Short mmCIF file of C-alpha atoms (C1' of nucleotides) in Angstrom, two decimals:
data_model
loop_
_atom_site.label_atom_id
_atom_site.label_comp_id
_atom_site.label_asym_id
_atom_site.label_seq_id
_atom_site.Cartn_x
_atom_site.Cartn_y
_atom_site.Cartn_z
CA MET C 213 0.00 0.00 0.00
CA ASN C 214 1.23 3.43 -0.81
CA VAL C 215 -0.90 5.20 1.78
CA ASN C 216 1.34 7.48 3.79
CA THR C 217 4.60 5.61 3.54
CA ASN C 218 6.20 8.24 5.74
CA VAL C 219 8.57 9.41 3.03
CA VAL C 220 9.45 12.98 3.88
CA LYS C 221 9.26 14.91 0.64
CA LYS C 222 11.92 17.58 0.37
CA THR C 223 9.89 19.66 -2.04
CA GLN C 224 6.44 19.45 -3.51
CA GLY C 225 7.99 19.24 -6.95
CA ARG C 226 6.52 20.82 -10.01
CA ARG C 227 2.94 21.85 -9.67
CA LYS C 228 0.27 22.66 -12.15
CA ILE C 229 -0.58 26.29 -12.63
CA ALA C 230 -3.66 27.89 -14.10
CA ILE C 231 -3.59 28.86 -17.77
CA LYS C 232 -3.58 32.59 -17.12
CA LYS C 233 -1.19 35.44 -16.57
CA ILE C 234 0.79 34.93 -13.38
CA ASP C 235 -0.35 37.49 -10.87
CA ASN C 236 2.73 37.83 -8.70
CA GLN C 237 5.21 40.00 -10.53
CA ASN C 238 8.29 38.31 -9.16
CA SER C 239 7.04 34.86 -10.06
CA ARG C 240 6.12 36.18 -13.46
CA HIS C 241 9.63 37.41 -14.09
CA VAL C 242 11.18 34.19 -12.85
CA THR C 243 8.92 32.21 -15.12
CA PHE C 244 9.75 34.52 -17.99
CA LEU C 245 13.44 33.85 -17.44
CA LYS C 246 13.14 30.10 -17.03
CA ARG C 247 10.72 29.46 -19.83
CA ARG C 248 12.44 31.80 -22.25
CA LEU C 249 15.59 29.77 -21.79
CA GLY C 250 13.58 26.59 -22.17
CA LEU C 251 12.06 27.91 -25.39
CA PHE C 252 15.46 28.73 -26.82
CA LYS C 253 16.73 25.31 -25.85
CA LYS C 254 13.81 23.68 -27.62
CA ALA C 255 14.57 25.79 -30.67
CA SER C 256 18.22 24.75 -30.57
CA GLU C 257 17.24 21.12 -30.45
CA LEU C 258 14.86 21.56 -33.37
CA CYS C 259 17.68 23.17 -35.37
CA ILE C 260 20.09 20.39 -34.58
CA PHE C 261 17.76 17.45 -34.99
CA THR C 262 16.11 18.56 -38.21
CA GLY C 263 18.40 21.17 -39.74
CA ALA C 264 15.63 23.75 -39.49
CA GLU C 265 16.18 27.48 -39.59
CA ILE C 266 14.53 29.34 -36.75
CA VAL C 267 14.16 32.91 -35.62
CA ILE C 268 12.70 33.87 -32.28
CA LEU C 269 12.23 37.44 -31.12
CA VAL C 270 11.19 38.07 -27.53
CA PRO C 271 11.07 41.61 -26.17
CA SER C 272 11.63 41.80 -22.45
CA LEU C 273 8.49 42.25 -20.38
CA LYS C 274 9.14 45.97 -20.12
CA ARG C 275 9.92 46.06 -23.85
CA GLN C 276 13.33 47.50 -23.14
CA HIS C 277 15.41 44.60 -24.39
CA LEU C 278 15.13 42.23 -27.24
CA PHE C 279 16.13 38.63 -26.71
CA THR C 280 16.78 36.90 -29.97
CA PHE C 281 17.39 33.39 -31.10
CA GLY C 282 18.49 32.91 -34.65
CA HIS C 283 19.98 30.15 -36.67
CA PRO C 284 21.62 30.61 -39.03
CA SER C 285 20.97 34.27 -38.29
CA ALA C 286 17.93 36.25 -37.39
CA ASP C 287 18.57 38.79 -40.10
CA ALA C 288 18.73 36.23 -42.88
CA ILE C 289 15.35 34.71 -42.08
CA ILE C 290 13.69 38.02 -41.33
CA ASP C 291 14.97 39.40 -44.61
CA ARG C 292 13.13 36.64 -46.36
CA TYR C 293 10.01 37.22 -44.31
CA VAL C 294 10.00 40.91 -45.14
CA THR C 295 10.92 40.23 -48.73
CA ARG C 296 7.98 37.89 -48.99
CA ILE C 297 5.63 40.65 -47.96
CA SER C 298 7.27 42.99 -50.41
CA SER C 299 6.99 40.49 -53.20
CA SER C 300 3.32 39.99 -52.57
CA LEU C 301 2.65 43.70 -52.63
CA LEU C 302 4.64 44.36 -55.76
CA SER C 303 3.46 41.52 -57.95
CA SER C 304 -0.27 40.95 -57.74
CA SER C 305 -2.17 43.66 -56.01
CA THR C 306 -5.75 42.46 -56.29
CA THR C 307 -5.99 38.70 -56.71
CA ASP C 308 -5.04 37.52 -53.26
CA GLU C 309 -5.87 40.60 -51.30
CA PHE C 310 -8.32 38.69 -49.18
CA ASN C 311 -8.52 35.16 -47.82
CA LEU C 312 -5.01 35.71 -46.52
CA GLN C 313 -5.21 34.25 -43.08
CA GLN C 314 -2.44 31.72 -43.05
CA ASN C 315 -0.06 33.38 -40.66
CA ASN C 316 -0.26 33.69 -36.92
CA GLN C 317 -3.02 31.22 -36.55
CA TYR C 318 -1.02 29.22 -34.10
CA TYR C 319 -1.40 31.55 -31.18
CA SER C 320 -5.16 31.75 -31.29
CA HIS C 321 -5.38 28.06 -31.83
CA MET C 322 -3.02 27.31 -29.01
CA CYS C 323 -4.87 29.66 -26.71
CA LYS C 324 -8.08 27.85 -27.39
CA ASP C 325 -6.35 24.55 -26.88
CA LEU C 326 -4.79 25.64 -23.64
CA GLU C 327 -7.91 27.18 -22.25
CA ALA C 328 -9.85 24.08 -23.03
CA GLY C 329 -7.38 22.08 -21.02
CA LYS C 330 -7.17 18.38 -21.54
CA LYS C 331 -10.63 18.07 -22.98
CA LYS C 332 -11.75 14.83 -24.48
CA LYS C 333 -10.86 14.36 -28.09
CA GLU C 334 -14.36 13.42 -29.29
CA ASN C 335 -15.81 16.89 -28.94
CA ILE C 336 -13.09 18.93 -30.55
CA GLU C 337 -13.79 18.04 -34.11
CA GLU C 338 -14.35 21.71 -34.83
CA GLU C 339 -10.81 22.52 -33.77
CA LYS C 340 -9.06 21.65 -36.94
CA LEU C 341 -5.36 22.30 -37.00
CA VAL C 342 -4.12 24.71 -39.61
CA ASN C 343 -3.58 22.77 -42.74
CA ILE C 344 -0.28 23.98 -44.06
CA ASP C 345 1.14 21.14 -46.04
CA ASP C 346 4.69 21.17 -47.12
CA ASN C 347 4.32 20.21 -50.76
CA ASN C 348 1.20 21.74 -52.26
CA ASN C 349 3.08 23.42 -55.07
CA GLY C 350 6.56 24.07 -56.31
CA GLY C 351 6.59 27.71 -55.23
CA TYR C 352 8.45 29.21 -52.33
CA TRP C 353 6.80 30.41 -49.18
CA TRP C 354 7.52 34.04 -49.80
CA ASN C 355 5.35 33.94 -52.89
CA GLU C 356 2.37 32.58 -51.02
CA PRO C 357 -0.59 34.52 -49.68
CA ILE C 358 0.16 36.45 -46.54
CA ASP C 359 -1.70 38.22 -43.85
CA THR C 360 -1.96 41.85 -44.85
CA LYS C 361 -3.19 43.29 -41.59
CA GLY C 362 -1.06 46.26 -40.65
CA ILE C 363 0.63 46.37 -43.99
CA ASP C 364 -0.66 49.74 -45.02
CA GLU C 365 1.91 51.57 -43.01
CA LEU C 366 4.61 49.28 -44.27
CA GLU C 367 3.99 49.87 -47.95
CA GLU C 368 6.31 52.80 -48.18
CA PHE C 369 9.38 50.87 -47.16
CA MET C 370 8.28 47.70 -48.85
CA VAL C 371 8.88 49.30 -52.22
CA ALA C 372 12.47 49.95 -51.25
CA LEU C 373 12.96 46.25 -50.65
CA GLU C 374 12.84 45.35 -54.29
CA ASN C 375 16.58 45.41 -54.75
CA LEU C 376 17.16 43.47 -51.59
CA LYS C 377 14.87 40.76 -52.81
CA LYS C 378 17.23 39.71 -55.58
CA ASN C 379 20.06 39.18 -53.13
CA VAL C 380 17.87 37.24 -50.80
CA THR C 381 16.42 34.98 -53.44
CA SER C 382 19.84 33.88 -54.57
CA ARG C 383 20.81 33.29 -50.99
CA VAL C 384 18.18 30.65 -50.35
CA ASP C 385 18.49 28.65 -53.54
CA GLU C 386 20.13 25.87 -51.61
CA LEU C 387 17.28 23.56 -50.66
CA CYS C 388 17.63 20.96 -47.99
CA MET O 95 12.36 -7.26 -6.44
CA ASN O 96 11.81 -5.55 -9.74
CA VAL O 97 13.82 -8.02 -11.76
CA ASN O 98 11.68 -9.18 -14.63
CA THR O 99 8.27 -8.76 -13.08
CA ASN O 100 6.76 -10.07 -16.30
CA VAL O 101 5.11 -6.78 -17.12
CA VAL O 102 4.69 -6.77 -20.86
CA LYS O 103 5.61 -3.30 -22.05
CA LYS O 104 3.46 -2.19 -24.92
CA THR O 105 6.07 0.22 -26.22
CA GLN O 106 9.60 1.13 -25.31
CA GLY O 107 8.45 4.67 -24.65
CA ARG O 108 10.49 7.73 -25.39
CA ARG O 109 14.13 7.09 -26.00
CA LYS O 110 17.16 9.28 -25.93
CA ILE O 111 18.56 10.31 -29.26
CA ALA O 112 22.00 11.62 -30.13
CA ILE O 113 22.49 15.37 -30.34
CA LYS O 114 22.92 15.43 -34.09
CA LYS O 115 20.90 15.74 -37.24
CA ILE O 116 18.50 12.84 -37.62
CA ASP O 117 19.69 10.70 -40.50
CA ASN O 118 16.44 9.10 -41.61
CA GLN O 119 14.53 11.63 -43.64
CA ASN O 120 11.10 10.42 -42.61
CA SER O 121 11.96 10.49 -38.92
CA ARG O 122 13.45 13.93 -39.42
CA HIS O 123 10.23 15.25 -40.93
CA VAL O 124 8.12 13.68 -38.20
CA THR O 125 10.33 15.19 -35.55
CA PHE O 126 10.19 18.54 -37.33
CA LEU O 127 6.40 18.41 -37.21
CA LYS O 128 6.10 17.28 -33.62
CA ARG O 129 8.73 19.54 -32.15
CA ARG O 130 7.66 22.57 -34.14
CA LEU O 131 4.22 22.20 -32.64
CA GLY O 132 5.79 21.71 -29.23
CA LEU O 133 7.86 24.85 -29.70
CA PHE O 134 4.80 26.90 -30.61
CA LYS O 135 2.94 25.51 -27.62
CA LYS O 136 5.79 26.54 -25.35
CA ALA O 137 5.70 29.98 -26.89
CA SER O 138 1.96 30.21 -26.34
CA GLU O 139 2.37 29.32 -22.71
CA LEU O 140 5.12 31.89 -22.28
CA CYS O 141 2.83 34.52 -23.78
CA ILE O 142 -0.04 33.58 -21.52
CA PHE O 143 1.87 33.13 -18.29
CA THR O 144 4.03 36.24 -18.56
CA GLY O 145 2.32 38.52 -21.06
CA ALA O 146 5.39 38.36 -23.29
CA GLU O 147 5.39 39.20 -26.97
CA ILE O 148 6.94 36.52 -29.16
CA VAL O 149 7.68 36.02 -32.79
CA ILE O 150 8.87 32.74 -34.23
CA LEU O 151 9.69 32.17 -37.86
CA VAL O 152 10.38 28.65 -39.06
CA PRO O 153 10.83 27.95 -42.77
CA SER O 154 9.89 24.43 -43.74
CA LEU O 155 12.78 22.05 -44.25
CA LYS O 156 12.62 22.57 -48.00
CA ARG O 157 12.32 26.32 -47.44
CA GLN O 158 9.07 26.40 -49.37
CA HIS O 159 6.78 27.38 -46.54
CA LEU O 160 7.07 29.67 -43.62
CA PHE O 161 5.52 28.66 -40.34
CA THR O 162 5.01 31.63 -38.10
CA PHE O 163 4.06 32.17 -34.54
CA GLY O 164 3.30 35.71 -33.51
CA HIS O 165 1.68 37.36 -30.58
CA PRO O 166 0.40 39.98 -30.77
CA SER O 167 1.48 39.83 -34.41
CA ALA O 168 4.65 38.86 -36.16
CA ASP O 169 4.69 42.05 -38.18
CA ALA O 170 4.51 44.32 -35.17
CA ILE O 171 7.51 42.79 -33.45
CA ILE O 172 9.52 42.39 -36.62
CA ASP O 173 8.85 46.01 -37.49
CA ARG O 174 10.46 46.97 -34.25
CA TYR O 175 13.35 44.63 -34.84
CA VAL O 176 13.99 46.07 -38.27
CA THR O 177 13.41 49.59 -37.02
CA ARG O 178 15.99 49.00 -34.34
CA ILE O 179 18.58 48.16 -36.95
CA SER O 180 17.59 51.19 -38.96
CA SER O 181 17.83 53.43 -35.95
CA SER O 182 21.29 52.19 -35.14
CA LEU O 183 22.49 52.85 -38.63
CA LEU O 184 20.99 56.30 -38.87
CA SER O 185 21.99 57.73 -35.54
CA SER O 186 25.57 56.87 -34.60
CA SER O 187 27.59 55.41 -37.37
CA THR O 188 30.97 54.96 -35.75
CA THR O 189 30.72 54.63 -31.99
CA ASP O 190 29.26 51.19 -31.63
CA GLU O 191 30.25 49.73 -34.94
CA PHE O 192 32.21 47.01 -33.22
CA ASN O 193 31.76 45.01 -30.05
CA LEU O 194 28.22 44.33 -31.20
CA GLN O 195 27.78 40.69 -30.43
CA GLN O 196 24.71 40.61 -28.29
CA ASN O 197 22.32 38.92 -30.66
CA ASN O 198 22.11 35.29 -31.62
CA GLN O 199 24.47 34.11 -28.99
CA TYR O 200 21.91 31.64 -27.73
CA TYR O 201 22.25 29.19 -30.54
CA SER O 202 26.00 28.80 -30.32
CA HIS O 203 25.81 28.64 -26.57
CA MET O 204 23.04 26.08 -26.63
CA CYS O 205 24.89 24.01 -29.17
CA LYS O 206 27.91 23.88 -26.94
CA ASP O 207 25.69 23.05 -24.02
CA LEU O 208 23.90 20.31 -25.88
CA GLU O 209 27.02 18.78 -27.34
CA ALA O 210 28.61 18.68 -23.96
CA GLY O 211 25.66 16.73 -22.68
CA LYS O 212 24.97 16.67 -19.00
CA LYS O 213 28.50 17.51 -18.03
CA LYS O 214 29.35 18.24 -14.43
CA LYS O 215 28.83 21.80 -13.34
CA GLU O 216 32.27 22.30 -11.80
CA ASN O 217 34.13 22.38 -15.09
CA ILE O 218 31.93 24.71 -17.06
CA GLU O 219 32.92 27.89 -15.40
CA GLU O 220 34.13 29.16 -18.75
CA GLU O 221 30.65 28.81 -20.20
CA LYS O 222 29.14 31.98 -18.89
CA LEU O 223 25.63 32.66 -19.97
CA VAL O 224 25.04 35.81 -21.94
CA ASN O 225 24.62 38.62 -19.51
CA ILE O 226 21.66 40.55 -20.79
CA ASP O 227 20.15 42.21 -17.77
CA ASP O 228 16.76 43.73 -18.01
CA ASN O 229 17.41 47.02 -16.32
CA ASN O 230 20.84 48.33 -17.22
CA ASN O 231 19.52 51.64 -18.52
CA GLY O 232 16.32 53.43 -19.26
CA GLY O 233 16.62 53.04 -23.00
CA TYR O 234 14.68 50.74 -25.23
CA TRP O 235 16.11 47.66 -26.80
CA TRP O 236 16.02 49.01 -30.30
CA ASN O 237 18.51 51.67 -29.34
CA GLU O 238 21.00 49.17 -28.05
CA PRO O 239 24.03 47.78 -29.86
CA ILE O 240 23.20 45.17 -32.42
CA ASP O 241 24.98 42.64 -34.50
CA THR O 242 25.83 44.26 -37.80
CA LYS O 243 26.89 41.19 -39.73
CA GLY O 244 25.12 41.11 -43.03
CA ILE O 245 23.83 44.61 -42.69
CA ASP O 246 25.70 46.03 -45.63
CA GLU O 247 23.19 44.77 -48.12
CA LEU O 248 20.36 45.98 -45.95
CA GLU O 249 21.49 49.57 -45.71
CA GLU O 250 19.65 50.66 -48.80
CA PHE O 251 16.24 49.78 -47.49
CA MET O 252 17.07 50.65 -43.93
CA VAL O 253 17.10 54.31 -44.84
CA ALA O 254 13.57 54.03 -46.08
CA LEU O 255 12.47 52.83 -42.70
CA GLU O 256 12.85 56.20 -41.07
CA ASN O 257 9.22 57.16 -41.45
CA LEU O 258 8.03 53.81 -40.26
CA LYS O 259 10.06 54.19 -37.14
CA LYS O 260 7.92 57.02 -35.83
CA ASN O 261 4.78 54.96 -36.16
CA VAL O 262 6.37 52.04 -34.46
CA THR O 263 7.80 53.98 -31.59
CA SER O 264 4.44 55.41 -30.69
CA ARG O 265 2.94 51.97 -30.92
CA VAL O 266 5.07 50.51 -28.17
CA ASP O 267 4.84 53.30 -25.66
CA GLU O 268 2.59 51.17 -23.53
CA LEU O 269 4.91 49.42 -21.13
CA CYS O 270 3.90 46.36 -19.24
"C1'" DA E 170 18.13 38.01 -6.99
"C1'" DA E 171 20.25 34.33 -9.19
"C1'" DG E 172 21.06 29.43 -8.91
"C1'" DA E 173 20.44 24.59 -6.94
"C1'" DC E 174 17.10 21.17 -5.85
"C1'" DT E 175 13.37 17.75 -6.75
"C1'" DA E 176 8.84 15.84 -6.99
"C1'" DT E 177 5.79 16.32 -10.30
"C1'" DT E 178 3.94 17.54 -14.77
"C1'" DA E 179 4.84 17.79 -19.73
"C1'" DT E 180 6.92 16.31 -23.96
"C1'" DT E 181 8.09 12.98 -27.14
"C1'" DA E 182 10.62 8.58 -29.78
"C1'" DG E 183 9.31 4.75 -31.51
"C1'" DT E 184 5.55 1.81 -32.70
"C1'" DC E 185 1.27 0.58 -34.37
"C1'" DT E 186 -2.85 1.73 -36.93
"C1'" DG P 197 1.18 9.44 -43.93
"C1'" DA P 198 -1.40 11.56 -40.16
"C1'" DG P 199 -2.84 10.38 -35.55
"C1'" DA P 200 -3.16 7.48 -31.17
"C1'" DC P 201 -0.46 5.22 -27.72
"C1'" DT P 202 2.88 4.85 -23.88
"C1'" DA P 203 7.06 4.29 -21.46
"C1'" DA P 204 10.74 7.01 -20.84
"C1'" DT P 205 13.06 11.38 -20.94
"C1'" DA P 206 12.85 16.40 -20.25
"C1'" DA P 207 11.15 20.68 -18.28
"C1'" DT P 208 9.83 23.24 -14.45
"C1'" DA P 209 6.93 25.36 -9.93
"C1'" DG P 210 7.87 26.16 -5.72
"C1'" DT P 211 11.27 26.19 -2.16
"C1'" DC P 212 15.49 27.03 -0.15
"C1'" DT P 213 19.88 29.29 -0.25
#
DNA sequence: AAGACTATTATTAGTCT
DNA sequence: GAGACTAATAATAGTCT
């Protein structure tokens, strides 16, 4: 029987916490430190195990610092991200102006998932995962539809990216 | 005694794997899928628990797609990242042109850490963690020194970012 | 306040469908 | 080939320094 085997526990160990913002500011900062490191470690492992490129940007909680993770380099991947937006704006201006909701769906989905907790799987048929398949066409991701929210104010500098795009395109011709 | 208690294990469970690129392509893709989701989940939790802003960009292994995680939005944080580079280039051109190695140190550090495995703590005194403290000055992170590698080819479009910068700065005046 | 500790929760490698 | 399963590994919440 394992009822009260008189083992004196030194700590209570890890405990579950509610899926909400941590109230206590000190705990919140400690968690921010620990989990940010954990996130970067996970990213490192993903890079090593699969050869993936990853960029992570995390402003400090007071938005005074920027913690970055980048392999091979944050700039290289961000260049391509920005270039992709530029390309979309410059090439076809009307065709895919709408139904462009592929990006940033993960957060809202994850939030729903987390809030729901470990709900049973039979009643989550409406929670389809985003269906981004890796081989739907031969094009590159920066030519695909993008989310255009907040792009208005970016248009001005997007035009200036045209020259950069050529450099970037040649830089990523090596496929894995 | 727990020697061969005749418990038939259904699976071997999770197993350790070497800290290196996974050879088998199918396993590599499966791991890329699973761990990418895990990474985004970790990011979601960090957002929720601490109120942090996070951007993650992960090109697919063939570099044909881009998987993004962004809260509140990838564009908003990237704008600030890019604006920070622009600001650095426009303001002081000579003072902090060198000793700018604060970014992207995590990957190399983590790689070393991972390769070393679970080495004893007494002989890693040379592996200091990056010392980015959150309150060294009252400035914002986009005014701090940045890594300028690969910036040459970006200069042209950086200049065009000047107008954007004003918008962005006002957008992040709300501190947490 | 930054790091060590540890019991517990969370993630996941391999396997099977 | 995308998802369920599960034993084992990995991350971490709270505590103590």
